[in-house]
XYZ file of C-alpha atoms in Angstrom:
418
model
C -40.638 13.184 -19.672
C -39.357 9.743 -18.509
C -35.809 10.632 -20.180
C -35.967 13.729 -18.080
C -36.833 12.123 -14.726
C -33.860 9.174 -15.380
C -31.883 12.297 -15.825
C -32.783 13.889 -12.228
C -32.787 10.773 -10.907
C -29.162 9.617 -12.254
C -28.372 13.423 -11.628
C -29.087 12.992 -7.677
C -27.913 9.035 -7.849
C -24.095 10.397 -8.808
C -24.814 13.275 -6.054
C -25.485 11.007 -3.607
C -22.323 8.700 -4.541
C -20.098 11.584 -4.198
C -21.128 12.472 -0.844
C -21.061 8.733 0.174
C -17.534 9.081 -0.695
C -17.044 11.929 0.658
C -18.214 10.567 4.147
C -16.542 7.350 4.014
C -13.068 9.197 3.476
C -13.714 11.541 5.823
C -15.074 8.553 8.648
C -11.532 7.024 7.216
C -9.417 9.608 8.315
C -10.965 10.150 11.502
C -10.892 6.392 11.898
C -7.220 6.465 10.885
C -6.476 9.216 13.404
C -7.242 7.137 16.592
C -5.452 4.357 15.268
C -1.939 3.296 16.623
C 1.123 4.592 14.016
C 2.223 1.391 12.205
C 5.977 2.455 12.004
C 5.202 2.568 15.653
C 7.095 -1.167 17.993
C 7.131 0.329 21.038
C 4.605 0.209 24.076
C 3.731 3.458 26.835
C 3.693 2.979 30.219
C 1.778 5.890 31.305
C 0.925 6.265 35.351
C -0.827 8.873 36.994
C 1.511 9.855 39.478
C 2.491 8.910 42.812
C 3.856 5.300 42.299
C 4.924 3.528 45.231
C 7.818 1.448 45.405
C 6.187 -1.120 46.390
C 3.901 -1.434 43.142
C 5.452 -4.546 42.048
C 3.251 -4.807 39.007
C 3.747 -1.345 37.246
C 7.162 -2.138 37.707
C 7.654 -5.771 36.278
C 5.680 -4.546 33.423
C 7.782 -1.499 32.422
C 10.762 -4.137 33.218
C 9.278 -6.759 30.692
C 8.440 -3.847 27.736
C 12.036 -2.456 28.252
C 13.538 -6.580 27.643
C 13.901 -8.075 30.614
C 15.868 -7.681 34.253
C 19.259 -8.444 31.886
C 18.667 -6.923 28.230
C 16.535 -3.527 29.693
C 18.854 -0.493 29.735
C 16.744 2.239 31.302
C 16.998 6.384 31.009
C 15.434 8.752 33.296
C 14.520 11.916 32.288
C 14.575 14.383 36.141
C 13.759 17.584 33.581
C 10.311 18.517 35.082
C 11.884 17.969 38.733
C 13.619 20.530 40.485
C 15.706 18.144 41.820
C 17.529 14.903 41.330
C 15.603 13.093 44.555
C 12.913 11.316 42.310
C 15.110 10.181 40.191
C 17.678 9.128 41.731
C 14.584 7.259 43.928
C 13.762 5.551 40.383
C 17.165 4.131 39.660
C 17.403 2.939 43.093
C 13.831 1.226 42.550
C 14.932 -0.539 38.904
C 17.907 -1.689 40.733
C 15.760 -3.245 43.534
C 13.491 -5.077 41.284
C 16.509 -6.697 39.220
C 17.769 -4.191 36.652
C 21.537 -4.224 36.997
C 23.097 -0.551 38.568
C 25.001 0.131 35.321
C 22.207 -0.685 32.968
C 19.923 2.106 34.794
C 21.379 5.489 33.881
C 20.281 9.089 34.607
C 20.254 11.761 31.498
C 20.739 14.807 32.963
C 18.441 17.365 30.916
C 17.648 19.381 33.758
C 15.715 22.755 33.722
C 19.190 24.266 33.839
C 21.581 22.669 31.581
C 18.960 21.633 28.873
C 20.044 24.590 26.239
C 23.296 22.600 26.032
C 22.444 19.373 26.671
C 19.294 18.377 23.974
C 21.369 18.985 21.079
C 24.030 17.370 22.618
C 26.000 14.600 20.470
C 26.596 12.483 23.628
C 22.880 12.832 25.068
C 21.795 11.840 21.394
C 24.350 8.322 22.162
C 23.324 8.034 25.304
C 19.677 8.183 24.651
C 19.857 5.777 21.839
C 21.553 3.252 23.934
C 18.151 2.446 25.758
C 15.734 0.088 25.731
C 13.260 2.028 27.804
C 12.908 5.851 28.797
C 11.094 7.000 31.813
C 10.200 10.997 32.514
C 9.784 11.674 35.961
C 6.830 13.920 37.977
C 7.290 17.598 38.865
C 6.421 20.395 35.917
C 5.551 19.153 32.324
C 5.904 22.538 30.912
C 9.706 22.040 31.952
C 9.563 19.020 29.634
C 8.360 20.397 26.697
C 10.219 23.420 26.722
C 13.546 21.501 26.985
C 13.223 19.023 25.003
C 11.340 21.396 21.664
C 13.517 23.610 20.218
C 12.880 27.539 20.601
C 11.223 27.516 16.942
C 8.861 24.640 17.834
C 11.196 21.850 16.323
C 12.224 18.680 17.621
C 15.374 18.918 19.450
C 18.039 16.060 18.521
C 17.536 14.312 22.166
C 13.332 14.109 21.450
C 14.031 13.060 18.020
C 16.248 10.031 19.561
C 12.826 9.300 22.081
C 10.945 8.806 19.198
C 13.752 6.562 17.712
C 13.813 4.011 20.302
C 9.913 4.559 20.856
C 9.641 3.609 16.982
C 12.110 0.876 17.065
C 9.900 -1.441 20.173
C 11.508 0.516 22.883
C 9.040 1.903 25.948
C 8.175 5.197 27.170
C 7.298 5.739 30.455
C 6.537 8.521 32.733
C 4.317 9.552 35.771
C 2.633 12.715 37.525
C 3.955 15.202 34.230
C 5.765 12.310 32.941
C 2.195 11.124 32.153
C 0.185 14.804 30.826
C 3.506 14.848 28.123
C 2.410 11.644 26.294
C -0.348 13.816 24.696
C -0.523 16.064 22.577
C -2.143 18.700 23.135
C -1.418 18.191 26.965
C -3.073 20.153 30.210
C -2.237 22.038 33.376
C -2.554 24.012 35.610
C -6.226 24.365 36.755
C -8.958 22.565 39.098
C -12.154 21.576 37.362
C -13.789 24.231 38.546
C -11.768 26.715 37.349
C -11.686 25.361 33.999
C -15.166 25.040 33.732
C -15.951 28.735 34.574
C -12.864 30.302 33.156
C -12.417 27.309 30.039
C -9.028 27.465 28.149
C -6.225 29.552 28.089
C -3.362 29.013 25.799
C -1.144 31.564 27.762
C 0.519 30.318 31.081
C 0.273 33.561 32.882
C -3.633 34.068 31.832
C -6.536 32.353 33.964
C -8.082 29.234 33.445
C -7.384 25.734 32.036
C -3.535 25.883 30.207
C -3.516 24.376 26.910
C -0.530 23.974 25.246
C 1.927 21.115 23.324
C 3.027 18.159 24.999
C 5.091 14.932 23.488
C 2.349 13.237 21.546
C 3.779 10.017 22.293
C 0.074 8.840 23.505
C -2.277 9.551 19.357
C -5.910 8.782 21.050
C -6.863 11.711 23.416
C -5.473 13.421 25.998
C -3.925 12.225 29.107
C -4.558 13.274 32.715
C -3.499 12.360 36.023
C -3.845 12.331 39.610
C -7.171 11.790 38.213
C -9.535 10.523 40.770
C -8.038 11.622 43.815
C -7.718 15.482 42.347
C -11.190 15.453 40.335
C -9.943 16.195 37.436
C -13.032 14.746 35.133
C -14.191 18.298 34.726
C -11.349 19.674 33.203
C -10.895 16.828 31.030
C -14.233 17.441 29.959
C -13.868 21.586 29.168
C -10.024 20.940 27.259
C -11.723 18.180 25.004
C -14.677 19.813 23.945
C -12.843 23.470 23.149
C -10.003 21.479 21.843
C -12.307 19.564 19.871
C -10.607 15.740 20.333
C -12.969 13.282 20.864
C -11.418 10.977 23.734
C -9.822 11.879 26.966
C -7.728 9.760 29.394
C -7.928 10.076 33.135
C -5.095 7.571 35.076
C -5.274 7.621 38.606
C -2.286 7.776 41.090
C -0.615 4.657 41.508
C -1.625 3.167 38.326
C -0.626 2.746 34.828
C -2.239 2.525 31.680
C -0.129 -0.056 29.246
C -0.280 0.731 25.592
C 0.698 -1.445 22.870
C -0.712 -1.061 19.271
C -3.995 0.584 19.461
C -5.159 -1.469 23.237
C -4.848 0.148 26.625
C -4.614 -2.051 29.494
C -5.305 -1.034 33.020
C -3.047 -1.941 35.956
C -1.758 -1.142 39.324
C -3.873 0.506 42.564
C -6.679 1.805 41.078
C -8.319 2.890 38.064
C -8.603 4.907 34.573
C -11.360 7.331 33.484
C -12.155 7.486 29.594
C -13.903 10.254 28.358
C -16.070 10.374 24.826
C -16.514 13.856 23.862
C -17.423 12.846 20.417
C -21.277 13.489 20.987
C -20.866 16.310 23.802
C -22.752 19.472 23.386
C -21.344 22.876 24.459
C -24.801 25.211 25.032
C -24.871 28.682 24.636
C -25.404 28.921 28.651
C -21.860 26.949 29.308
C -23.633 23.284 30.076
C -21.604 20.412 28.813
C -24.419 17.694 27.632
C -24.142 14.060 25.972
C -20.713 13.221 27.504
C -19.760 9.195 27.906
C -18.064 8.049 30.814
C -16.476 4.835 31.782
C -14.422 3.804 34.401
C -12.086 0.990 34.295
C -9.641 -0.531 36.561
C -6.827 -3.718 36.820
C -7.416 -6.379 33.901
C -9.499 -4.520 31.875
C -8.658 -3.428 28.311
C -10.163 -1.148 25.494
C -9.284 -0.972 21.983
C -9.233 3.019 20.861
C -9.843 1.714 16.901
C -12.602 -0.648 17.478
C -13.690 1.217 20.774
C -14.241 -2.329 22.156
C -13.610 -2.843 26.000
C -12.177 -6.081 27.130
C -13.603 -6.302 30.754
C -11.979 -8.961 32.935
C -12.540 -12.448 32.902
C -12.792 -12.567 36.891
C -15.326 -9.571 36.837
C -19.102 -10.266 37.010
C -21.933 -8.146 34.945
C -24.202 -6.616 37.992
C -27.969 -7.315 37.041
C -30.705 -5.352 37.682
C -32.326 -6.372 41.056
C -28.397 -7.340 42.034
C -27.220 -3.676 43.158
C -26.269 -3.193 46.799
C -27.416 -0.313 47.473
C -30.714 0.878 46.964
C -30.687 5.563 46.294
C -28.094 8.070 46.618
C -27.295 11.462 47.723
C -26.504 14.604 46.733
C -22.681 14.992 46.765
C -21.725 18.411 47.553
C -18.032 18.284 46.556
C -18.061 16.365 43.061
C -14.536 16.993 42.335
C -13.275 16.390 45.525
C -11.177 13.439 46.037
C -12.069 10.039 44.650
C -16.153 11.757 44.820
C -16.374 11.248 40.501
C -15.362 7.388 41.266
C -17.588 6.736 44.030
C -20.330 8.597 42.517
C -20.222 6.010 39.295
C -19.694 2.819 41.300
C -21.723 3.055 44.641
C -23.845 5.786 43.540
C -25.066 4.391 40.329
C -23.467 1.112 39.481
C -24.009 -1.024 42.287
C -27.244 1.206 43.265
C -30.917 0.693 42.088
C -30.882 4.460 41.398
C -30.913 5.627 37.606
C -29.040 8.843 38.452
C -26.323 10.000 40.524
C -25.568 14.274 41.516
C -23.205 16.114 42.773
C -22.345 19.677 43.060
C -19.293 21.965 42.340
C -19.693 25.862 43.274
C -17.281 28.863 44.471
C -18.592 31.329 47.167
C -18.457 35.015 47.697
C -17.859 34.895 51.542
C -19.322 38.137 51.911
C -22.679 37.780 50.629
C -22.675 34.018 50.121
C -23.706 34.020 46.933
C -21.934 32.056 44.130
C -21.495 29.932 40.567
C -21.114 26.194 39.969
C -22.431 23.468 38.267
C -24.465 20.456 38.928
C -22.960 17.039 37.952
C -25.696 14.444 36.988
C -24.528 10.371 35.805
C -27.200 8.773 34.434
C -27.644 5.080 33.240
C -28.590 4.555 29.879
C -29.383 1.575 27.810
C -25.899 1.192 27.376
C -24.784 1.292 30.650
C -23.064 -1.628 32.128
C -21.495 -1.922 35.374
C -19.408 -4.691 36.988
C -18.409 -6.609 39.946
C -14.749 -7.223 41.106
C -13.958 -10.789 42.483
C -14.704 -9.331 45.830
C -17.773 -8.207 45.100
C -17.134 -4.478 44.669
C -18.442 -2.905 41.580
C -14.694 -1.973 39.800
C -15.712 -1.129 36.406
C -18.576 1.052 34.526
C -19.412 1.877 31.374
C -20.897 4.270 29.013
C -22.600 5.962 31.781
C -24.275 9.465 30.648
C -22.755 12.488 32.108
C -23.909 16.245 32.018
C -22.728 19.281 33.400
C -24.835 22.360 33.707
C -24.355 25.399 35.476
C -26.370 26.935 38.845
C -26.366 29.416 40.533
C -25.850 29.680 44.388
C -26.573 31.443 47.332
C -26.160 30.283 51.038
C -28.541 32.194 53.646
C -27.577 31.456 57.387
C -30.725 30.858 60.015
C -31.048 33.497 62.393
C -29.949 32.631 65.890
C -32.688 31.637 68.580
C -33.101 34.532 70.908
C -31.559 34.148 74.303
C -34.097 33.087 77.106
């Protein structure tokens, strides 16, 4: 009898060691999948749209990554314009902050000429002679479709990106410039759309466009116009169908700086980071268990050790500290800069445990609609911090769920005359 029980037991013991292994190469590769490529020397400068010239620190810091005012030779990329304006407006702006004229140089792959010009032996040369690319705003879709081949292959000009990208060189881009460092990458819908029509992988179909960007950015996927275009709700729908665990949300004038596997924050404003790794998608369309956090200039986070690096001149805000004591029910959640304010004033710097807000489309006919409530909630996780003003500038790992209503407005009846 004992012989047979050691038996069992060594039976389940090996059992048990093969699915330990198992696990820990399966944690490994998922691990290793959020983890900068080695062969990788170069740094991303990725902004979420409408820099302004006078942004002297996104600037300076693409500057420095590309080598300096004397040793940077800069590219510019106008394919998802449909003009030359904003990049011409670059090249002026490189110049201005100490680039020499002849070391900034436009590469014309435009949504015309780009069948000839991405296989192009003198592109190729001219591309590899940089120390820094930038892609400028307008369409990412006329990115990607340039610069891929029509079987899905790399063209020669995208293979000579990811040269100098590999070889310590930076890549830059804002507005599309930005959603084409990921890959998959979005368009084309509001969050509400996305949530109540989810994903489409056909341009000309309803709902939130998924389809291949760059993958210059390996952690998530990247947004923009983030905050002032409430875009955390589609964010939130592409990475849970898509099934990638992290999103990234950069607001307009400002950058996130990526070198190796950290992300740095800089510029106006702020960046979103979304962990879909423990959401829940319910059979009635409510999005449950999501992480938020919100940070903005100075602060860092790590995507392989998911460790943020808050500050040094920010302050932890302590319970009995917060500014404002309740909230109230925000009606238009993804309206502009609403998602921000909600997690800092609303929650953050506020002695309430929750923050709400609403999202919903109307029949104007019978005033009856479909929406969602939005509800942040602190958990024992949640940390939120004070700028050196005394603002609250950063939050994080703040709960955030997303559950559908619906809605139906019912005007008073008008007082009788007298």
């Amino acid at each position: 009898m004992k012989n047979k029980l050691r038996s069992i037991f060594s039976s389940c013991l090996t059992a048990l060691l093969l699915v330990s292994m198992l696990t820990a190469d399966m944690s490994s590769a998922a691990a290793e999948d959020e983890i900068a490529d080695a062969s990788v020397k170069g740094s991303l400068v990725i902004i979420g749209g409408g820099l302004e010239t006078g942004n002297a620190e996104i600037y300076n810091k693409m500057i420095e990554l590309a080598g300096g005012k004397e040793d940077a030779v800069i590219g510019i990329f106008p394919t998802a314009s449909a003009s030359m304006s904003s990049s011409r407006s670059m090249k002026q702006d490189f110049e201005d902050y100490g680039v020499p004229a002849e070391n900034v140089r436009i590469i014309e792959i435009t949504e015309k000429n780009y069948k000839d010009q991405v296989n192009n032996d003198e592109i190729v040369k001219a591309i590899s002679e940089c120390t820094a690319l930038y892609f400028v705003g307008g369409d990412q879709s006329r990115v990607t479709k340039a610069f891929y081949n029509a079987d899905g292959s790399n063209s020669k000009a995208l293979d000579a990106v990811w040269d100098v990208y590999r070889e310590g060189g930076l890549i830059a881009g804002s507005s599309a410039g930005a959603a084409i460092m990921s890959d998959p990458m979005i368009l084309n819908a509001t969050s509400l759309e996305a949530l109540q029509k989810g994903v489409t992988y056909d341009e000309q179909k309803p709902g939130l466009w998924v389809t291949k960007g760059l993958g210059f950015f390996e952690a998530g996927i990247t947004d923009q116009h983030f905050s002032k275009r409430g875009r955390l709700g589609r964010l939130v729908v592409a990475l849970v169908h898509e099934k990638i665990n992290y999103g990234f949300g950069i607001d307009e004038n400002s950058a996130m700086v990526v070198s190796g596997n950290e992300i740095e924050v800089i510029g106006a404003s702020g960046m979103f980071l979304v962990d879909a790794s423990k959401a829940e998608y319910t059979k009635k369309g409510a999005y449950l268990g999501i992480d938020v956090s919100y940070l903005e200039k100075g602060d860092k986070y790590n995507f392989a050790t998911k460790e943020f690096t808050v500050h040094s001149s920010k302050t932890l805000i302590r319970p009995g500290q917060e500014y404002y004591e309740g909230n109230e029910l925000n009606t238009n959640i993804f309206g502009s800069d609403a998602a921000k304010t909600a997690l800092l004033d609303d929650l953050m710097d506020n002695t309430a445990r929750e923050a709400r807000g609403l999202t919903f489309a109307l029949d104007q006919k019978n005033g009856k609609g479909s929406g969602f409530t939005v509800v942040f909630s602190k958990t024992a996780q949640t940390k939120g911090y004070y700028d050196s003003d005394e603002y609250a500038s950063t939050a994080l790992h703040v709960n955030m769920d997303i559950i559908p209503i619906e809605v139906q407005v019912k005007e008073l009846e008008h007082l009788p005359k007298k």
